mmCIF file of C-alpha atoms and ligand atoms in Angstrom:
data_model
loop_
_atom_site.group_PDB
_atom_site.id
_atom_site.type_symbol
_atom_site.label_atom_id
_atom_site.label_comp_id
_atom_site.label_asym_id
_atom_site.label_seq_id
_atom_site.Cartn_x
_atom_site.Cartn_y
_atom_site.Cartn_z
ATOM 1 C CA UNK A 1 1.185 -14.938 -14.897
ATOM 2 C CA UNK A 2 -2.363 -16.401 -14.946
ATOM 3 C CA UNK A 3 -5.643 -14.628 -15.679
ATOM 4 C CA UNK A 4 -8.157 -13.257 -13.626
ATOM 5 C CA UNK A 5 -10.609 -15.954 -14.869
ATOM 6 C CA UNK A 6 -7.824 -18.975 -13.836
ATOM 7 C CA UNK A 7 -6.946 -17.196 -10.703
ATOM 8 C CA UNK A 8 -10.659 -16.740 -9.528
ATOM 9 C CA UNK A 9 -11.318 -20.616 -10.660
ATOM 10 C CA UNK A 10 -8.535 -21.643 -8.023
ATOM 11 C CA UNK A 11 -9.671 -19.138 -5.369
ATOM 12 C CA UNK A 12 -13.171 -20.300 -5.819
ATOM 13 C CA UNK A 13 -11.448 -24.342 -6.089
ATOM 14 C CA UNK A 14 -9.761 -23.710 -2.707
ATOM 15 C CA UNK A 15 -12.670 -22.017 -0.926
ATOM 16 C CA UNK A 16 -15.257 -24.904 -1.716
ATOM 17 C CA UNK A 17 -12.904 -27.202 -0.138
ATOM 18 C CA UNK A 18 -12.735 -24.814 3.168
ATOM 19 C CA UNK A 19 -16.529 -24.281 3.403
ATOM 20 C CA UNK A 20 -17.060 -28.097 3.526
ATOM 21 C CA UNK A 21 -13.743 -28.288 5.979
ATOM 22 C CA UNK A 22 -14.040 -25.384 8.107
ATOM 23 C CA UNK A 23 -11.213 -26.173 10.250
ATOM 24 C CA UNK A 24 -9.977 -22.789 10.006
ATOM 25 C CA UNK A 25 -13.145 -20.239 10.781
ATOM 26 C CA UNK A 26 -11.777 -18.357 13.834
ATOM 27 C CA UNK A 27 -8.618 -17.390 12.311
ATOM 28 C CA UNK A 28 -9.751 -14.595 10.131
ATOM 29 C CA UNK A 29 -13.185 -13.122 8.825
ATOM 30 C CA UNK A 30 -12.711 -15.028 5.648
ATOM 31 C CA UNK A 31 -13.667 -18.379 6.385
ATOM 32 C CA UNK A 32 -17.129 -17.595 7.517
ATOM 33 C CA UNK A 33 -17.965 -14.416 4.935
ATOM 34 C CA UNK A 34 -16.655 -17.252 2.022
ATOM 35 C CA UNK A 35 -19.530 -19.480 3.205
ATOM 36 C CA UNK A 36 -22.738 -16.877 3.114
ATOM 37 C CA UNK A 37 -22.878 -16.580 -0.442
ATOM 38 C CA UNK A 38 -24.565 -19.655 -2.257
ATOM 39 C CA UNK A 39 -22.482 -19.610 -4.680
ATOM 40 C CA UNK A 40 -18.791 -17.960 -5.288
ATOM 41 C CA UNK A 41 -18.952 -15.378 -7.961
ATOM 42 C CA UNK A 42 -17.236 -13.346 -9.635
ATOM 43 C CA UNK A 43 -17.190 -10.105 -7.475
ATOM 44 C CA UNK A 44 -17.996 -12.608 -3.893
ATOM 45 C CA UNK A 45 -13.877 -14.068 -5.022
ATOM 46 C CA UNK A 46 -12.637 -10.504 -5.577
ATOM 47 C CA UNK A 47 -14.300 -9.456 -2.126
ATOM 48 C CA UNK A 48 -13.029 -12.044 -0.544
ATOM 49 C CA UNK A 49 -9.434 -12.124 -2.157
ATOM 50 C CA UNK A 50 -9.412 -8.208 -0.327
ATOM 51 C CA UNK A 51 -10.812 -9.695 2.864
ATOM 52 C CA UNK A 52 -7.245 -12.202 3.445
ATOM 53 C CA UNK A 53 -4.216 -9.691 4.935
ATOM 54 C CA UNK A 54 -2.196 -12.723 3.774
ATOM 55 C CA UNK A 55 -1.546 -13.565 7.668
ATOM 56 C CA UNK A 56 -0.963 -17.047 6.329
ATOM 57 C CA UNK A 57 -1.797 -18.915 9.451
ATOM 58 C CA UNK A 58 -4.303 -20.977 7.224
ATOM 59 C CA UNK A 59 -1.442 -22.840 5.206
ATOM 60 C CA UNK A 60 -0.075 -24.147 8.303
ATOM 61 C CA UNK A 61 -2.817 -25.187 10.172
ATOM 62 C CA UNK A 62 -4.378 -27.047 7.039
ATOM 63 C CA UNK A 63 -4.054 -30.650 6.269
ATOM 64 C CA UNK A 64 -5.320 -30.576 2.844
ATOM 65 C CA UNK A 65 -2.400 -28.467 1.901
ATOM 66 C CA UNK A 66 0.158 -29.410 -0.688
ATOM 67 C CA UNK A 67 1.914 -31.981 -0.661
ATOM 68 C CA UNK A 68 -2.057 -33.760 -0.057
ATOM 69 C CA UNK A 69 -3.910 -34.353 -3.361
ATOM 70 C CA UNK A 70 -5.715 -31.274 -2.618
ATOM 71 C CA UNK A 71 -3.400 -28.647 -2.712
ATOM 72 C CA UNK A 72 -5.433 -26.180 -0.724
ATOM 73 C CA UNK A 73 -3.036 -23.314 -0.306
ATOM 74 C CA UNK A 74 -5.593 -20.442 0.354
ATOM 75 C CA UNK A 75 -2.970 -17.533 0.705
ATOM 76 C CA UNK A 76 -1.365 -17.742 -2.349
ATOM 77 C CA UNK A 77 -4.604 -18.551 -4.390
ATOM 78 C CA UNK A 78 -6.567 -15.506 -2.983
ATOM 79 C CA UNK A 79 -3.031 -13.471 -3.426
ATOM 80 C CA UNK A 80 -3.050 -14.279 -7.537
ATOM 81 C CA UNK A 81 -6.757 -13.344 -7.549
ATOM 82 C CA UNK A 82 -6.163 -10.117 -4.720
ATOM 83 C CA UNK A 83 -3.712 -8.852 -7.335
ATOM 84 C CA UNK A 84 -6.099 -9.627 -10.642
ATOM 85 C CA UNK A 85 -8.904 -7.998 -8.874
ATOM 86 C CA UNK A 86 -6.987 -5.133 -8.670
ATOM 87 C CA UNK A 87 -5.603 -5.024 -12.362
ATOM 88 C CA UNK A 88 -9.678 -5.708 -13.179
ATOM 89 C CA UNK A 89 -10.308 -2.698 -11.392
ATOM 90 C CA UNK A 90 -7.999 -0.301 -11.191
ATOM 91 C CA UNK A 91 -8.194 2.837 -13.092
ATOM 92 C CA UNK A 92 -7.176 4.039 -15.980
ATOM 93 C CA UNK A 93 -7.628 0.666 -18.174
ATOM 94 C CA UNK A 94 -5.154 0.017 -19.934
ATOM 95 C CA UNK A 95 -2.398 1.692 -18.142
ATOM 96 C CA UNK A 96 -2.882 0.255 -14.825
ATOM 97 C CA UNK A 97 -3.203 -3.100 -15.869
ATOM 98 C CA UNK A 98 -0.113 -3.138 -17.661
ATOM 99 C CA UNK A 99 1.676 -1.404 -14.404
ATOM 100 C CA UNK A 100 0.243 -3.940 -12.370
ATOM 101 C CA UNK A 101 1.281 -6.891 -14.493
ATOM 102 C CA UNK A 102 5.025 -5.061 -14.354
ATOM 103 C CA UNK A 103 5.644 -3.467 -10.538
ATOM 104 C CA UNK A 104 9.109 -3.437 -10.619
ATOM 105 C CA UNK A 105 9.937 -2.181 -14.344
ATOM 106 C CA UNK A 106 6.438 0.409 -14.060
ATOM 107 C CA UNK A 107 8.113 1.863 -10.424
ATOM 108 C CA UNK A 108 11.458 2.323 -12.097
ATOM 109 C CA UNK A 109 10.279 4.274 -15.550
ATOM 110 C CA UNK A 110 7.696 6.196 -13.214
ATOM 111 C CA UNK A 111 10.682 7.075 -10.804
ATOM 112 C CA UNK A 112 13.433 7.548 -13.249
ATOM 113 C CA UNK A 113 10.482 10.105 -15.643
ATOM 114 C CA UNK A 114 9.529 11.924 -12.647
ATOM 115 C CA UNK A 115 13.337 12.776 -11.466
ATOM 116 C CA UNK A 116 14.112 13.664 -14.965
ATOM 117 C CA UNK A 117 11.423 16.303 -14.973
ATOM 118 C CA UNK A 118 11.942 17.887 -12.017
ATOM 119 C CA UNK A 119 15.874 18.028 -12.518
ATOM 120 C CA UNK A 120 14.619 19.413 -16.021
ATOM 121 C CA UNK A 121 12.944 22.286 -14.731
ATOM 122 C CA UNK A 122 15.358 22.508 -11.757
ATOM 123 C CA UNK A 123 17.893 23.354 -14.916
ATOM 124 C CA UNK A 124 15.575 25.333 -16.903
ATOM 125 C CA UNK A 125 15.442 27.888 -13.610
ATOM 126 C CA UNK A 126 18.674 27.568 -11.722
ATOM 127 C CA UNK A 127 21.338 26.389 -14.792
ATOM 128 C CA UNK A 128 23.825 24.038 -13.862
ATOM 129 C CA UNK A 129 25.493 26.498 -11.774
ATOM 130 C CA UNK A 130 22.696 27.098 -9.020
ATOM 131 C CA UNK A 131 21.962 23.475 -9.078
ATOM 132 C CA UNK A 132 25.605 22.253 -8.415
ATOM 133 C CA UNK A 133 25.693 25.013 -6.019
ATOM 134 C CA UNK A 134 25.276 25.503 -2.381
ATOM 135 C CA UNK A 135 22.134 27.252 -1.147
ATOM 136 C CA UNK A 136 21.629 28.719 2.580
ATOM 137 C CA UNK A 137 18.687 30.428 4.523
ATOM 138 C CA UNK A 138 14.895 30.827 3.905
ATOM 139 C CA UNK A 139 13.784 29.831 0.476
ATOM 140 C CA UNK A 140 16.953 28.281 -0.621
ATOM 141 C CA UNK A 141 14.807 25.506 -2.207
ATOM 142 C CA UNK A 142 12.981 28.392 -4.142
ATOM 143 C CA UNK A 143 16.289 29.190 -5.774
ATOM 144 C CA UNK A 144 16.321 25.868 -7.700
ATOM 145 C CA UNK A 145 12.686 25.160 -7.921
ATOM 146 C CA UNK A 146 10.176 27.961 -7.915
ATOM 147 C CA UNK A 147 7.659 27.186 -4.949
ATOM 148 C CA UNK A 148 4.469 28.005 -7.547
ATOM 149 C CA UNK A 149 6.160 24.924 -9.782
ATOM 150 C CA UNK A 150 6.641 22.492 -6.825
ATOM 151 C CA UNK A 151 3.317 23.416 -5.959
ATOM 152 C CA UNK A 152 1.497 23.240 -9.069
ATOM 153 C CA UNK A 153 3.642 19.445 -9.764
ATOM 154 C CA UNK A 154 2.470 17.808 -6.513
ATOM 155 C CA UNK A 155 -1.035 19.175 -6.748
ATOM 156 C CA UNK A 156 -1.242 17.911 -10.212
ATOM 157 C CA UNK A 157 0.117 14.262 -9.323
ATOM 158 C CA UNK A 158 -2.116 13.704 -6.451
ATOM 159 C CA UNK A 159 -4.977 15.492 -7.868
ATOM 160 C CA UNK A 160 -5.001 12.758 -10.866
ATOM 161 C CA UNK A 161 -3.941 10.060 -8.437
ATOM 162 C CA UNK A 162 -6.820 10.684 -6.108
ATOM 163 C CA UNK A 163 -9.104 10.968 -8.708
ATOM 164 C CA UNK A 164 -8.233 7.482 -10.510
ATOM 165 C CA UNK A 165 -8.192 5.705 -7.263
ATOM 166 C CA UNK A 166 -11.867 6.709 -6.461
ATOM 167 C CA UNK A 167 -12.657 5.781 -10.024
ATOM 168 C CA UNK A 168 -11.334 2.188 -9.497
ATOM 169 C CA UNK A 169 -12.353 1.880 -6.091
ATOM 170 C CA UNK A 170 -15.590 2.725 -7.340
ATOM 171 C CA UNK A 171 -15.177 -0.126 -10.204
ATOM 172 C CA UNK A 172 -14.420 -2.499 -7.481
ATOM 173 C CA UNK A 173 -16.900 -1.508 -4.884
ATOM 174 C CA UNK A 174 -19.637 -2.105 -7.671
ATOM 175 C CA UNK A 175 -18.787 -5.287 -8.767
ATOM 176 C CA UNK A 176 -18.394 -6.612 -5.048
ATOM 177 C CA UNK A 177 -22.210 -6.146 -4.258
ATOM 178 C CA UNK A 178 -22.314 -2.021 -4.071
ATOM 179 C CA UNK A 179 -23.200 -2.457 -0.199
ATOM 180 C CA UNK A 180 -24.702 0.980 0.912
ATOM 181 C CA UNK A 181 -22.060 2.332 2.962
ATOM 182 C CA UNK A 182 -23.655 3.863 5.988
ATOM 183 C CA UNK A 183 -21.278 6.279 8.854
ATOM 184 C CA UNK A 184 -21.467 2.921 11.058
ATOM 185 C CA UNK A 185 -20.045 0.596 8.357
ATOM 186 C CA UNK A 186 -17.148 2.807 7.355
ATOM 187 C CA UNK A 187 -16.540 3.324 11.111
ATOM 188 C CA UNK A 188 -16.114 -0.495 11.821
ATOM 189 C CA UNK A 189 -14.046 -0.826 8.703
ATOM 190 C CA UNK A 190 -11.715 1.835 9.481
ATOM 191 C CA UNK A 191 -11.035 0.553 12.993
ATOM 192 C CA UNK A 192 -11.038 -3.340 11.767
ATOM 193 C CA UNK A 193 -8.172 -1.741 9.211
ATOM 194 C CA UNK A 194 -6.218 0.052 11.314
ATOM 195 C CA UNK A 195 -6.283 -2.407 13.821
ATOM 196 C CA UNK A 196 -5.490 -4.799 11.170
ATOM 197 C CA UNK A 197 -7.777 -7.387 13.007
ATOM 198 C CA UNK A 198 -7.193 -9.841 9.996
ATOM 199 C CA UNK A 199 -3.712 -10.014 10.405
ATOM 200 C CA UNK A 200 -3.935 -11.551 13.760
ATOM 201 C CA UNK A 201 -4.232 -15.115 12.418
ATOM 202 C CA UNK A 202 -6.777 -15.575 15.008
ATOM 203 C CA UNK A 203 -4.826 -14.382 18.064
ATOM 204 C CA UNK A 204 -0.778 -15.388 17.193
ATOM 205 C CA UNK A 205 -0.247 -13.221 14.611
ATOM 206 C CA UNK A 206 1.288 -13.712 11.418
ATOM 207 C CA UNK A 207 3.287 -17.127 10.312
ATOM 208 C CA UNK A 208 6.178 -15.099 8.372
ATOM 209 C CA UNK A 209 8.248 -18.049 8.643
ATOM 210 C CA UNK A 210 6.849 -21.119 8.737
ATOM 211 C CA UNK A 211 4.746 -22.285 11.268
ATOM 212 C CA UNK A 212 5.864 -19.750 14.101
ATOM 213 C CA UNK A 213 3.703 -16.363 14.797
ATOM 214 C CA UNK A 214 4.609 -13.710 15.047
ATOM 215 C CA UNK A 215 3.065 -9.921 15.976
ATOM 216 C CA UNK A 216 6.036 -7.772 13.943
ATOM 217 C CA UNK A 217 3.950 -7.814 10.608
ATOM 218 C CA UNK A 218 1.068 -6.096 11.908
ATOM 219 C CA UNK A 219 3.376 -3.375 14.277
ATOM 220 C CA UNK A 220 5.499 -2.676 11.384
ATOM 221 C CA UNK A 221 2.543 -2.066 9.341
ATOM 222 C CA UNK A 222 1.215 0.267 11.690
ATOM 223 C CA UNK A 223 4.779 1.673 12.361
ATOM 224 C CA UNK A 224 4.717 2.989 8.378
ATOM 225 C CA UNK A 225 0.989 4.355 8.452
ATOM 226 C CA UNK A 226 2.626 6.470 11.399
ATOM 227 C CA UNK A 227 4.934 7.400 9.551
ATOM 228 C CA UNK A 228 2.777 8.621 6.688
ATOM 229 C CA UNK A 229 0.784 10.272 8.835
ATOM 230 C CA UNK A 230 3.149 12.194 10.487
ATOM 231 C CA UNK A 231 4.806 13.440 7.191
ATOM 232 C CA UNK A 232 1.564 14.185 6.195
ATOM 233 C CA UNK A 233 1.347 16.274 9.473
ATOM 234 C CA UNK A 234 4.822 18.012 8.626
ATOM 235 C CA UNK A 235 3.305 18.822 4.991
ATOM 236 C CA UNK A 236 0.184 20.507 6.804
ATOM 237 C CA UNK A 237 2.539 22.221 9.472
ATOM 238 C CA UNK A 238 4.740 23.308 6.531
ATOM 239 C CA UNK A 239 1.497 24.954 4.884
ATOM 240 C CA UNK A 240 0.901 26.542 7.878
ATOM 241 C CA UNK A 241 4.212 28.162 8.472
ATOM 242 C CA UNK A 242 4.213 29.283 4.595
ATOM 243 C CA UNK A 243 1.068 30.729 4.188
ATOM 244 C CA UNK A 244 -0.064 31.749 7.557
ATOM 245 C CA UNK A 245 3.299 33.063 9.079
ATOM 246 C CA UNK A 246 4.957 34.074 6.283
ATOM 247 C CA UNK A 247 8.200 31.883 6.699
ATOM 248 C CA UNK A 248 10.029 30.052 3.819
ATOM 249 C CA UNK A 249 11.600 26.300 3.606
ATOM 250 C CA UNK A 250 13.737 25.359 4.304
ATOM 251 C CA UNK A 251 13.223 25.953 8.713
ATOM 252 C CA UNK A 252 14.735 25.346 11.294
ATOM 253 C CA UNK A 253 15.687 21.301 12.889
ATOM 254 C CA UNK A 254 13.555 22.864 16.156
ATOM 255 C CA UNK A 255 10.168 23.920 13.822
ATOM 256 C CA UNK A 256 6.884 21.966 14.217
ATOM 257 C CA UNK A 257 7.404 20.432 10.087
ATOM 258 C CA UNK A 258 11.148 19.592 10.318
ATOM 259 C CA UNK A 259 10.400 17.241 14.083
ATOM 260 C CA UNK A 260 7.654 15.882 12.367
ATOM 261 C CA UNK A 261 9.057 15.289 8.997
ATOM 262 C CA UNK A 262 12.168 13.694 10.788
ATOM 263 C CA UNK A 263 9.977 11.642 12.938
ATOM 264 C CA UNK A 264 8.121 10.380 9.889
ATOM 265 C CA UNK A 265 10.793 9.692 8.014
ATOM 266 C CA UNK A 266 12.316 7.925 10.965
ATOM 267 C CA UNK A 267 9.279 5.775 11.812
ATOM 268 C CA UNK A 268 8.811 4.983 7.754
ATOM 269 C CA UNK A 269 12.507 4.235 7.231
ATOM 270 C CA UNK A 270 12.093 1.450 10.697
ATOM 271 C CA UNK A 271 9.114 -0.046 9.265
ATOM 272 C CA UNK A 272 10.391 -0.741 5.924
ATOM 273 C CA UNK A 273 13.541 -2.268 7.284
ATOM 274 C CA UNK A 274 11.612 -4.298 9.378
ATOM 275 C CA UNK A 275 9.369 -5.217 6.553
ATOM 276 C CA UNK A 276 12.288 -6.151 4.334
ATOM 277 C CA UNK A 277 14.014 -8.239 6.855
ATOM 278 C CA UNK A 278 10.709 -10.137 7.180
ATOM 279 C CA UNK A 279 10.393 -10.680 3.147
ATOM 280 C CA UNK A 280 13.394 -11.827 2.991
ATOM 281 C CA UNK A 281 12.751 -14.251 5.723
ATOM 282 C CA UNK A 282 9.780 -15.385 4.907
ATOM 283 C CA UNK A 283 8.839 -19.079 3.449
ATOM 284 C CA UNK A 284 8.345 -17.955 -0.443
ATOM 285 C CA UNK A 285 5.394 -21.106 -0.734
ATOM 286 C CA UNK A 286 2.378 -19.041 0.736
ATOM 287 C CA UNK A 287 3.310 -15.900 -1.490
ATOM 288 C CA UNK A 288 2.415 -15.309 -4.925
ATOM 289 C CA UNK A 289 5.597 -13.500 -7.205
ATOM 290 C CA UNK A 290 3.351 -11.176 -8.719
ATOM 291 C CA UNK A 291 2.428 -10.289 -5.986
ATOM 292 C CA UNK A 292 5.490 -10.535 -4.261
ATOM 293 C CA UNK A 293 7.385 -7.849 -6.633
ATOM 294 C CA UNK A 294 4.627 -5.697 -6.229
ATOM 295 C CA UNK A 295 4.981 -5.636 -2.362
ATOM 296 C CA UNK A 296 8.575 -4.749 -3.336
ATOM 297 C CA UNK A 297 7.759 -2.297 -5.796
ATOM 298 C CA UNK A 298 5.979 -0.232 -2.873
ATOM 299 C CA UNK A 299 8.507 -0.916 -0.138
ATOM 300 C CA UNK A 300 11.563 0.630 -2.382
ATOM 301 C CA UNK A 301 9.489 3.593 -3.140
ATOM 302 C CA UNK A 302 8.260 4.099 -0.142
ATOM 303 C CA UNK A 303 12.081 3.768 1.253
ATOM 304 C CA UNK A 304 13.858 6.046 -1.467
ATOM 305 C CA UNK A 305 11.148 8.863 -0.110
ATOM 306 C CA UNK A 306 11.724 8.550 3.335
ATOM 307 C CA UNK A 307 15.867 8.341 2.852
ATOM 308 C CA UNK A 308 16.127 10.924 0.630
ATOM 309 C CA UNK A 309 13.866 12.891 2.616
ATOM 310 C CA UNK A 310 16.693 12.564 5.682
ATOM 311 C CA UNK A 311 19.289 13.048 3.247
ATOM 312 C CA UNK A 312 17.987 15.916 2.537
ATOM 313 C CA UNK A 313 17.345 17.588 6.176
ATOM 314 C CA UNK A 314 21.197 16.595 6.772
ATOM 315 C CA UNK A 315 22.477 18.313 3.983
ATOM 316 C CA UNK A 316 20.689 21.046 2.497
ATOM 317 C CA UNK A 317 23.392 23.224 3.260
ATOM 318 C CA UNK A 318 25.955 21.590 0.893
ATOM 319 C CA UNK A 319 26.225 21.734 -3.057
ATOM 320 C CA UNK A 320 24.005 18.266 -2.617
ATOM 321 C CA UNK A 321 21.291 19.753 -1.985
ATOM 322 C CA UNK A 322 19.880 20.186 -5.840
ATOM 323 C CA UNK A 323 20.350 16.532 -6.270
ATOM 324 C CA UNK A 324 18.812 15.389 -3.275
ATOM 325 C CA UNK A 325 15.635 17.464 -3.472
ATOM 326 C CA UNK A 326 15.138 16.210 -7.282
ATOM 327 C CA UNK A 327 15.461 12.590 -5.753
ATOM 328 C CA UNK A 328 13.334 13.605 -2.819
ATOM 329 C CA UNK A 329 10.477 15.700 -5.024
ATOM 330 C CA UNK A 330 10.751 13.037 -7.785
ATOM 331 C CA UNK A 331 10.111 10.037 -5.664
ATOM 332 C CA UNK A 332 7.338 11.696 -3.834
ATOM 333 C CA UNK A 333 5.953 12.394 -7.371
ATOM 334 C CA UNK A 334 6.487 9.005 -8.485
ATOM 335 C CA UNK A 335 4.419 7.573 -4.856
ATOM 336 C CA UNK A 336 1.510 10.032 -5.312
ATOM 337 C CA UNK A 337 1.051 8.555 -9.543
ATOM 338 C CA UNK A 338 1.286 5.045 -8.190
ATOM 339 C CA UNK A 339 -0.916 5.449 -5.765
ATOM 340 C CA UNK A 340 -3.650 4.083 -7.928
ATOM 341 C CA UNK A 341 -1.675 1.775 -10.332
ATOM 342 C CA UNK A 342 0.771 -0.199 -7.944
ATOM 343 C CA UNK A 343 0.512 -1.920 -4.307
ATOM 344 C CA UNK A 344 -0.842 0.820 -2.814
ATOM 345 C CA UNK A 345 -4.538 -0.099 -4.027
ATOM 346 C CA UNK A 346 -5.184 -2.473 -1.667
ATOM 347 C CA UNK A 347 -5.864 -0.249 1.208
ATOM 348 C CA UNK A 348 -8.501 1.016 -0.644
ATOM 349 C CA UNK A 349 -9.751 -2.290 -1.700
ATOM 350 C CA UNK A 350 -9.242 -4.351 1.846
ATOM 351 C CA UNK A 351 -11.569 -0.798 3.142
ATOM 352 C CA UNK A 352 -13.776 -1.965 1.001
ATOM 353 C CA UNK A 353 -13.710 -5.471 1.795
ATOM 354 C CA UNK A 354 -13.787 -5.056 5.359
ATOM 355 C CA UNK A 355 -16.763 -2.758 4.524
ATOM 356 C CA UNK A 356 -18.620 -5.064 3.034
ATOM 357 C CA UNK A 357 -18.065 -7.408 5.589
ATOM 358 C CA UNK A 358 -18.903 -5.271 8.523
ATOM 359 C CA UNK A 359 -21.948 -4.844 6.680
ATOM 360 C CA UNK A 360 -22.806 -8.729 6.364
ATOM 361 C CA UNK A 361 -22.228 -9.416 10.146
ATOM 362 C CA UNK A 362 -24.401 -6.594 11.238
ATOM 363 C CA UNK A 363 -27.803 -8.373 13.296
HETATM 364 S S1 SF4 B 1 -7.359 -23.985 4.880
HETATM 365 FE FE1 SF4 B 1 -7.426 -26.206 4.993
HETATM 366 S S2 SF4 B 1 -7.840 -26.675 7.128
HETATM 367 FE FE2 SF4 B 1 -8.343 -24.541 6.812
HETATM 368 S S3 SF4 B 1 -10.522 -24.532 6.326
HETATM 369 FE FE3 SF4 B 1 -9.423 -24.612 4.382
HETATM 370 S S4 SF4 B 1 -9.286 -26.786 3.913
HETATM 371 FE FE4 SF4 B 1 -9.796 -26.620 6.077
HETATM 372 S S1 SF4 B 2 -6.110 -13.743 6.549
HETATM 373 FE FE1 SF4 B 2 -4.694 -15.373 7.118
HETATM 374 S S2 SF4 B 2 -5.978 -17.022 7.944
HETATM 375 FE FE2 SF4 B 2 -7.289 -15.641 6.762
HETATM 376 S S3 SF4 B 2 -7.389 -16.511 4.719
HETATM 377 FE FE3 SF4 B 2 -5.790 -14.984 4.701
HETATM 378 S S4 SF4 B 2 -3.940 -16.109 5.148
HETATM 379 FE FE4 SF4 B 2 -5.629 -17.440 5.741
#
C-alpha cells in the first residue's frame, strides 16, 4: 500500500500530463476543474481524487497510457489517492485509518462483534430456550430482544456514526478550500450526485470492461440508493405504526413497512448482484486493490443486510427466527459503525467534491 504523500505525487504526475494534453475534457468535470488551480496541492489532489466516479472512460481513450513511457492511468492513480484522502480524513484517527487500510478484515471483526452482542443480550433476556424457539403474533421480536434495547443499540450506532462522519467530512471539506456552501451549491451537488453526471464518461457511460460503455454502473447505483431509501421509508413507516397506532412488529406482509421493507430489500439485493457481476467482470488494470476490497467490503455488508432482512420476513414464524434477527440487527449495526470508517465515505466526500466544483463553475 503506498502513502498518501506517494499517491498524491502520482495523481498530481498524471494530472500535469492531462492539463498539457487535454484530450479528455468533455468526459467528466475533472479534466477542466484539474486545470484552474495553478498549482496541484495538497487538498486541490484530494478534491479532485473525490471529483473521478472512476467511470474509467479516460484509460481507454488515452494514448499516453501504459504500455507508452508515460503511464498515464488517471483512474487508478486518483483511486490510490481517493482512498488516502479518505484515511487522511476520516474520523476518529487512528481507528479509521487502520479500518481503511484493512476493509475486508475491519468489516468482518465489526460484523462478527456486533452479532455477538446482540445474540449476547438476545441470551441474557430470552435463554437459549426462547431464542431456539418459535415466536408468533405482535411483538414476537420483543420476546427475544426488548424493543427499549434494540432501540437504544441502533440509536447509539448511528448516533456515533453520524457524528464521526460530519467530523471527517468536516476535516476534508477544510482542507479542500472550505468553499462557503450556499442552498444553490448544495442543490447542484445533490442533483449532479444523484444523477451521477460523472459517471457518464461523457455520454456512453462507464467502460466496465474494456473499451465498451456501458449505462448498468450508474442504474445499479441508483437501483441501491432506492433501495436504501425505501428501507429507510419502512423504518419511518414502522415508527409510525409503533408509536402512533399502537401496533407491534412484527406486521402484517400487506402493512405500509413490510411492502416497503420487501421492496427495499428487493431493489438492494438486484443492485448488488448486478454490481458484483460487473466487479467481477471488470478489467482489474484501471482499479486500485485497496480500493477494490473496500468496494467489496461495502457490497457484502450491504448484501448480508438486505438477505437477512428477507430471510427474516419469510421466516419469522419458525424457531429461525432468533438467529436471523441477530444476523439481521447485527449487520445493520455493523453498516451504521462503518458508515464513517469504510467505503461508505465517499458519498460524503464526492458531495463535497461536486460541491466545490459547482461552486468553481458558477459565472
Ligand atoms: S487521460 Fe490521457 S488522453 Fe486523456 S487528457 Fe490525460 S493524458 Fe490526455
Ligand atoms: S470520472 Fe471517468 S473520465 Fe473522469 S477522470 Fe474519472 S475515470 Fe476518467
Amino acid at each position: 500500500m503506498c502513502s498518501a504523500d506517494e499517491a498524491r505525487a502520482e495523481a498530481r504526475r498524471v494530472l500535469e500530463v492531462c492539463n498539457v494534453c487535454g484530450y479528455c475534457n468533455g468526459l467528466c468535470d475533472l479534466f477542466e476543474a484539474a486545470r484552474r488551480p495553478p498549482q496541484l496541492a495538497a487538498g486541490d489532489i484530494d478534491h479532485l481524487a473525490n471529483l473521478c466516479h472512476a467511470c474509467r472512460s479516460c484509460l481507454y481513450a488515452c494514448q499516453y497510457a501504459p504500455p507508452h513511457a508515460f503511464g498515464v492511468n488517471v483512474p487508478r492513480a486518483l483511486a490510490a489517492a481517493r482512498w488516502q484522502s479518505y484515511r487522511a480524513h476520516a474520523w476518529p484517527p487512528g481507528l479509521a485509518p487502520w479500518l481503511l487500510a484493512h476493509p475486508l478484515l475491519g468489516m468482518w471483526i465489526m460484523l462478527a462483534l456486533c452479532i455477538l452482542l446482540v445474540l449476547g443480550l438476545m441470551l441474557a433476556h430470552a435463554g437459549p430456550g426462547g431464542l431456539f424457539s418459535a415466536h408468533e403474533g405482535a411483538g414476537s421480536f420483543y420476546a427475544l430482544l426488548p424493543w427499549g434495547q434494540m432501540t437504544l443499540l441502533a440509536s447509539l450506532a448511528l448516533g456515533a456514526a453520524l457524528l464521526a462522519l460530519a467530523l471527517g467530512l468536516g476535516r476534508f471539506w477544510r482542507a479542500s478550500g472550505a468553499i462557503p456552501l450556499t442552498r444553490r451549491i448544495l442543490w447542484q451537488a445533490l442533483r449532479d450526485a444523484l444523477g451521477l453526471r460523472n459517471l457518464r464518461g461523457g455520454g456512453p457511460g462507464c467502460a466496465d470492461h474494456g473499451p465498451a460503455h456501458s449505462h448498468w454502473r450508474r442504474r445499479w447505483h441508483q437501483l441501491l440508493l432506492l433501495g436504501l431509501a425505501l428501507c429507510l421509508a419502512a423504518t419511518l413507516a414502522a415508527t409510525v405504526y409503533h408509536h402512533a397506532l399502537g401496533q407491534l412488529a412484527p406486521y402484517a406482509f400487506t402493512s405500509a413497512p413490510v411492502l416497503l421493507g420487501t421492496a427495499g430489500g428487493l431493489c438492494m439485493t438486484l443492485a448488488l448482484g448486478g454490481l458484483l457481476a460487473l466487479r467481477c467482470r471488470a478489467d482489474a488494470e484501471p482499479l486500485n486493490p485497496l480500493a477494490r476490497r473496500g468496494d467489496l467490503a461495502l457490497l457484502i455488508l450491504l448484501a448480508l443486510v438486505a438477505l437477512s432482512g428477507l430471510a427474516l420476513l419469510a421466516a419469522r414464524a419458525t424457531a429461525a427466527m432468533g438467529l436471523l434477527l441477530a444476523l439481521h440487527l447485527g449487520s445493520v449495526l455493523a453498516f451504521f459503525l462503518l458508515l464513517p470508517l469504510g467505503k461508505f465515505v465517499h458519498a460524503g466526500f464526492r458531495l463535497l467534491a461536486l460541491a466545490r466544483e459547482a461552486s468553481e463553475r458558477q459565472p
